[in-house]
Amino acid sequence: MASDALRITVLGSATPFPRPGNACSGYLVEGGGVRVWVDAGSGTLGELQRYVDLGDVDAVWISHLHADHSADLLTAFYGLVYAGLDVELPVPLFGPAGIADRLAGFLTNGAVRSPVEKAFAVDELYDGHVVRIGGLTLRSRAVDHGGPAAFAVRVEDAAGRSLVYSGDCEPCPSLVELAQDCDLFVCEADGEVPGHHSAAQAGRSAAAARAGRLVVTHVGPGTEPAEAVALAAAEFSGEVVHADPGARFEVGAACGVMRRSRTPGRTTTSPASSR
């Protein structure tokens, strides 16, 4: 049964390819009686099933079409259409313009276009897109990823609790506006290069947005998670933690992070790191 409390579970945070024990970008957002798969990077479909069956996902939201954020939509298509799952099709899929044709271009093998729309009811994102899924409201804003159409999302529940996920983007006004006064800000920290935040920039964006807590994710090669947390914490006075794979963050909780144990299906609670 889907949770009424708003929470986000890290399915993976690796970049630019999955690593042992850490898939690419993907998150399970639960609340308001529904479950939303946010970004579907390589390896995240397997991790998703630690927490929910594919057939029980109520919607999918994709920030942009780079493979480390969307590639597992391909295998999800086969699972939804051909695996005999007890699922009501098509599943709502929110993503950048052209997402259906991008999937079909890979899946089609012959003269007949792959029936992508049999699996997914595609709703293309635009700046300011708003949709209600169960008891959750998702608001999307266009952000600057240096070329491809890219979006960040704010998820709010009926109690007013909120989380914001940056997707991949460099610091930009639209992200700060979207994240204003959010309870939990999940911000990428791939490096101080065009189209991305560094860890320090993630801290500055969180401070500008007056976010309650910051989770740094998608930390680029060459930077250790603890270093990224320290760099972000130097710019942001609130709690800062890393998006460890399997970590579950309760939005509005005072402290503490649920982490997956080594025993499948079990979790343990540990204090969240802070400044």
Short mmCIF file of C-alpha atoms in Angstrom, two decimals:
data_model
loop_
_atom_site.label_atom_id
_atom_site.label_comp_id
_atom_site.label_asym_id
_atom_site.label_seq_id
_atom_site.Cartn_x
_atom_site.Cartn_y
_atom_site.Cartn_z
CA MET A 1 0.00 0.00 0.00
CA ALA A 2 1.35 3.41 -0.99
CA SER A 3 2.40 5.75 1.81
CA ASP A 4 0.49 8.90 2.74
CA ALA A 5 3.67 10.44 4.17
CA LEU A 6 5.86 12.21 1.62
CA ARG A 7 9.23 10.51 1.19
CA ILE A 8 11.90 9.89 -1.44
CA THR A 9 14.09 6.81 -1.80
CA VAL A 10 17.37 6.90 -3.72
CA LEU A 11 17.42 4.12 -6.33
CA GLY A 12 20.76 5.32 -7.68
CA SER A 13 22.90 8.43 -7.87
CA ALA A 14 25.90 7.41 -10.00
CA THR A 15 27.17 9.40 -12.98
CA PRO A 16 27.76 9.00 -15.88
CA PHE A 17 27.36 5.20 -15.73
CA PRO A 18 26.20 2.75 -13.05
CA ARG A 19 28.74 1.41 -10.56
CA PRO A 20 28.64 -1.77 -8.47
CA GLY A 21 26.06 -1.08 -5.80
CA ASN A 22 24.97 2.24 -7.27
CA ALA A 23 22.69 2.66 -10.29
CA CYS A 24 22.43 5.87 -12.28
CA SER A 25 19.95 8.61 -11.38
CA GLY A 26 16.59 7.38 -10.13
CA TYR A 27 14.27 7.97 -7.19
CA LEU A 28 11.03 6.61 -5.84
CA VAL A 29 8.74 9.36 -4.55
CA GLU A 30 5.84 8.20 -2.38
CA GLY A 31 3.04 10.14 -0.77
CA GLY A 32 -0.62 10.97 -1.07
CA GLY A 33 -1.38 7.31 -1.70
CA VAL A 34 0.72 7.09 -4.90
CA ARG A 35 4.18 6.12 -6.09
CA VAL A 36 6.12 8.07 -8.73
CA TRP A 37 9.33 6.85 -10.37
CA VAL A 38 11.45 9.98 -10.88
CA ASP A 39 14.21 9.51 -13.47
CA ALA A 40 14.95 6.05 -14.81
CA GLY A 41 18.71 5.89 -15.26
CA SER A 42 20.56 2.66 -16.03
CA GLY A 43 20.09 0.08 -13.29
CA THR A 44 17.22 1.83 -11.50
CA LEU A 45 14.47 -0.57 -12.60
CA GLY A 46 16.05 -3.40 -10.64
CA GLU A 47 16.49 -1.18 -7.58
CA LEU A 48 12.92 0.09 -7.86
CA GLN A 49 11.64 -3.43 -7.32
CA ARG A 50 13.23 -3.57 -3.86
CA TYR A 51 10.41 -1.26 -2.79
CA VAL A 52 7.53 -1.58 -5.24
CA ASP A 53 6.48 -3.81 -8.12
CA LEU A 54 6.75 -2.21 -11.54
CA GLY A 55 3.03 -2.74 -12.00
CA ASP A 56 2.30 -0.66 -8.89
CA VAL A 57 4.04 2.49 -10.12
CA ASP A 58 1.40 5.19 -10.62
CA ALA A 59 3.45 7.49 -12.87
CA VAL A 60 6.94 8.15 -14.22
CA TRP A 61 8.61 11.57 -14.41
CA ILE A 62 11.79 12.10 -16.47
CA SER A 63 13.97 15.21 -16.14
CA HIS A 64 15.80 14.89 -19.47
CA LEU A 65 16.70 12.33 -22.11
CA HIS A 66 20.33 11.54 -21.34
CA ALA A 67 20.73 7.80 -20.85
CA ASP A 68 21.84 8.04 -17.24
CA HIS A 69 18.40 9.47 -16.46
CA SER A 70 16.12 7.62 -18.87
CA ALA A 71 17.62 4.39 -20.26
CA ASP A 72 15.63 2.00 -18.05
CA LEU A 73 12.41 3.16 -19.67
CA LEU A 74 13.36 0.75 -22.45
CA THR A 75 13.36 -2.31 -20.21
CA ALA A 76 10.33 -0.97 -18.33
CA PHE A 77 8.45 -0.99 -21.64
CA TYR A 78 9.08 -4.71 -22.07
CA GLY A 79 8.11 -5.38 -18.47
CA LEU A 80 4.85 -3.47 -18.73
CA VAL A 81 3.76 -4.86 -22.09
CA TYR A 82 5.10 -8.41 -22.24
CA ALA A 83 5.68 -9.71 -18.68
CA GLY A 84 2.08 -10.45 -17.77
CA LEU A 85 2.03 -7.94 -14.92
CA ASP A 86 -1.20 -6.98 -13.22
CA VAL A 87 -1.08 -3.36 -14.32
CA GLU A 88 -3.46 -0.84 -15.81
CA LEU A 89 -1.92 0.42 -19.04
CA PRO A 90 -0.80 2.86 -20.19
CA VAL A 91 1.19 4.27 -17.26
CA PRO A 92 1.39 8.09 -17.21
CA LEU A 93 4.84 9.24 -18.36
CA PHE A 94 5.90 12.87 -18.01
CA GLY A 95 9.03 13.88 -19.88
CA PRO A 96 10.60 16.31 -22.34
CA ALA A 97 9.19 16.81 -25.82
CA GLY A 98 10.09 13.94 -28.15
CA ILE A 99 10.41 11.31 -25.43
CA ALA A 100 8.00 8.87 -27.13
CA ASP A 101 9.80 9.05 -30.47
CA ARG A 102 13.16 8.67 -28.73
CA LEU A 103 11.99 5.43 -27.11
CA ALA A 104 10.39 4.20 -30.31
CA GLY A 105 13.57 4.91 -32.26
CA PHE A 106 15.44 2.44 -30.09
CA LEU A 107 12.70 -0.15 -29.62
CA THR A 108 11.48 -0.36 -33.22
CA ASN A 109 12.96 -3.27 -35.17
CA GLY A 110 11.38 -3.27 -38.60
CA ALA A 111 8.86 -1.29 -40.60
CA VAL A 112 6.24 -1.08 -37.84
CA ARG A 113 6.80 1.49 -35.08
CA SER A 114 7.11 0.02 -31.59
CA PRO A 115 3.86 0.51 -29.61
CA VAL A 116 5.43 2.79 -27.01
CA GLU A 117 2.06 4.34 -26.25
CA LYS A 118 0.69 0.92 -25.25
CA ALA A 119 2.96 1.07 -22.19
CA PHE A 120 3.12 4.82 -21.57
CA ALA A 121 0.59 7.64 -21.76
CA VAL A 122 3.03 10.40 -22.66
CA ASP A 123 2.48 13.94 -21.41
CA GLU A 124 5.26 16.26 -22.59
CA LEU A 125 6.68 18.67 -20.05
CA TYR A 126 6.97 22.42 -20.54
CA ASP A 127 8.03 25.28 -18.28
CA GLY A 128 5.31 25.62 -15.66
CA HIS A 129 3.73 22.20 -16.26
CA VAL A 130 1.53 21.12 -13.33
CA VAL A 131 -0.12 17.74 -12.78
CA ARG A 132 -1.90 16.13 -9.85
CA ILE A 133 -1.29 12.43 -9.21
CA GLY A 134 -3.35 11.08 -6.33
CA GLY A 135 -2.61 13.32 -3.36
CA LEU A 136 0.58 14.78 -4.89
CA THR A 137 1.05 17.85 -7.08
CA LEU A 138 4.06 17.92 -9.42
CA ARG A 139 5.24 21.29 -10.74
CA SER A 140 7.98 21.31 -13.39
CA ARG A 141 10.26 24.14 -14.44
CA ALA A 142 12.66 24.29 -17.36
CA VAL A 143 16.29 24.49 -16.21
CA ASP A 144 19.61 25.02 -17.99
CA HIS A 145 21.46 21.80 -18.78
CA GLY A 146 23.56 23.30 -21.54
CA GLY A 147 21.53 22.19 -24.55
CA PRO A 148 18.95 19.41 -24.15
CA ALA A 149 15.53 20.23 -22.78
CA ALA A 150 15.72 19.63 -19.04
CA PHE A 151 13.39 20.07 -16.09
CA ALA A 152 13.35 20.20 -12.32
CA VAL A 153 10.30 19.18 -10.31
CA ARG A 154 8.64 20.24 -7.07
CA VAL A 155 6.43 17.64 -5.37
CA GLU A 156 3.93 18.79 -2.75
CA ASP A 157 1.40 16.86 -0.71
CA ALA A 158 -1.93 17.96 0.78
CA ALA A 159 -0.24 18.81 4.08
CA GLY A 160 2.03 21.33 2.36
CA ARG A 161 5.20 19.25 2.64
CA SER A 162 7.48 19.67 -0.35
CA LEU A 163 10.56 18.25 -2.02
CA VAL A 164 12.41 19.56 -5.05
CA TYR A 165 14.64 17.58 -7.41
CA SER A 166 16.97 19.56 -9.67
CA GLY A 167 17.49 16.99 -12.41
CA ASP A 168 20.73 18.00 -14.13
CA CYS A 169 21.30 21.72 -14.46
CA GLU A 170 23.64 24.57 -13.72
CA PRO A 171 22.61 27.22 -11.17
CA CYS A 172 19.68 29.16 -12.61
CA PRO A 173 16.87 31.43 -11.33
CA SER A 174 14.09 29.00 -12.31
CA LEU A 175 15.50 26.30 -10.03
CA VAL A 176 15.82 28.65 -7.06
CA GLU A 177 12.27 29.90 -7.64
CA LEU A 178 10.93 26.35 -7.80
CA ALA A 179 12.78 25.36 -4.61
CA GLN A 180 11.75 28.37 -2.51
CA ASP A 181 11.13 27.30 1.10
CA CYS A 182 10.94 23.60 0.21
CA ASP A 183 11.40 21.10 3.03
CA LEU A 184 13.88 18.89 1.13
CA PHE A 185 16.08 19.87 -1.83
CA VAL A 186 17.73 17.09 -3.84
CA CYS A 187 20.37 18.79 -5.98
CA GLU A 188 22.90 17.32 -8.36
CA ALA A 189 26.62 18.03 -7.89
CA ASP A 190 28.28 16.63 -11.00
CA GLY A 191 30.92 19.35 -11.18
CA GLU A 192 31.47 23.03 -11.87
CA VAL A 193 31.04 22.68 -15.63
CA PRO A 194 28.41 24.06 -18.01
CA GLY A 195 25.07 22.39 -17.44
CA HIS A 196 25.79 21.17 -13.89
CA HIS A 197 26.10 22.26 -10.27
CA SER A 198 29.26 21.72 -8.28
CA ALA A 199 28.76 20.66 -4.67
CA ALA A 200 29.47 24.22 -3.50
CA GLN A 201 26.99 25.58 -6.03
CA ALA A 202 24.39 23.12 -4.78
CA GLY A 203 24.88 24.58 -1.31
CA ARG A 204 24.51 28.10 -2.65
CA SER A 205 21.32 27.21 -4.55
CA ALA A 206 19.88 25.61 -1.40
CA ALA A 207 20.74 28.73 0.61
CA ALA A 208 19.20 31.05 -2.00
CA ALA A 209 16.02 28.95 -1.96
CA ARG A 210 15.90 28.84 1.85
CA ALA A 211 15.51 25.06 1.66
CA GLY A 212 15.04 23.11 4.85
CA ARG A 213 17.46 20.24 4.11
CA LEU A 214 19.84 19.50 1.24
CA VAL A 215 20.64 16.14 -0.33
CA VAL A 216 23.56 16.26 -2.77
CA THR A 217 23.30 13.66 -5.50
CA HIS A 218 24.83 12.70 -8.87
CA VAL A 219 28.28 13.61 -7.50
CA GLY A 220 30.81 13.66 -10.30
CA PRO A 221 33.82 11.36 -10.66
CA GLY A 222 36.79 12.50 -8.64
CA THR A 223 34.76 13.84 -5.73
CA GLU A 224 33.99 11.64 -2.74
CA PRO A 225 30.50 11.90 -1.22
CA ALA A 226 31.89 13.15 2.11
CA GLU A 227 33.85 15.86 0.31
CA ALA A 228 30.74 16.91 -1.63
CA VAL A 229 28.75 17.16 1.60
CA ALA A 230 31.47 19.29 3.19
CA LEU A 231 31.69 21.63 0.20
CA ALA A 232 27.92 22.08 0.12
CA ALA A 233 27.73 22.55 3.90
CA ALA A 234 30.23 25.40 3.70
CA GLU A 235 27.62 27.31 1.65
CA PHE A 236 24.40 26.17 3.33
CA SER A 237 23.58 26.37 7.04
CA GLY A 238 20.98 23.61 7.07
CA GLU A 239 21.41 19.84 7.23
CA VAL A 240 23.36 18.35 4.30
CA VAL A 241 23.59 14.66 3.43
CA HIS A 242 24.57 12.56 0.43
CA ALA A 243 22.16 10.54 -1.68
CA ASP A 244 23.53 7.13 -0.78
CA PRO A 245 21.86 4.36 -2.79
CA GLY A 246 19.00 2.96 -0.74
CA ALA A 247 18.68 6.03 1.49
CA ARG A 248 15.09 7.04 2.21
CA PHE A 249 14.31 10.60 3.27
CA GLU A 250 11.09 11.40 5.08
CA VAL A 251 10.04 14.90 4.06
CA GLY A 252 9.33 17.01 7.11
CA ALA A 253 11.05 14.56 9.49
CA ALA A 254 13.29 16.19 12.09
CA CYS A 255 16.33 14.07 11.27
CA GLY A 256 17.42 10.58 10.40
CA VAL A 257 17.78 8.68 7.16
CA MET A 258 16.39 5.24 6.42
CA ARG A 259 19.07 3.13 4.74
CA ARG A 260 18.80 -0.24 3.07
CA SER A 261 20.47 -3.01 5.05
CA ARG A 262 22.42 -5.87 3.52
CA THR A 263 19.39 -8.09 3.97
CA PRO A 264 17.00 -7.60 1.02
CA GLY A 265 13.71 -6.02 2.01
CA ARG A 266 14.98 -4.63 5.34
CA THR A 267 15.99 -1.11 6.27
CA THR A 268 17.86 0.40 9.17
CA THR A 269 17.72 3.89 10.63
CA SER A 270 20.83 5.96 11.16
CA PRO A 271 21.38 9.61 12.04
CA ALA A 272 21.75 11.89 9.04
CA SER A 273 25.05 13.67 8.81
CA SER A 274 25.00 17.40 9.42
CA ARG A 275 27.35 20.34 9.69
#
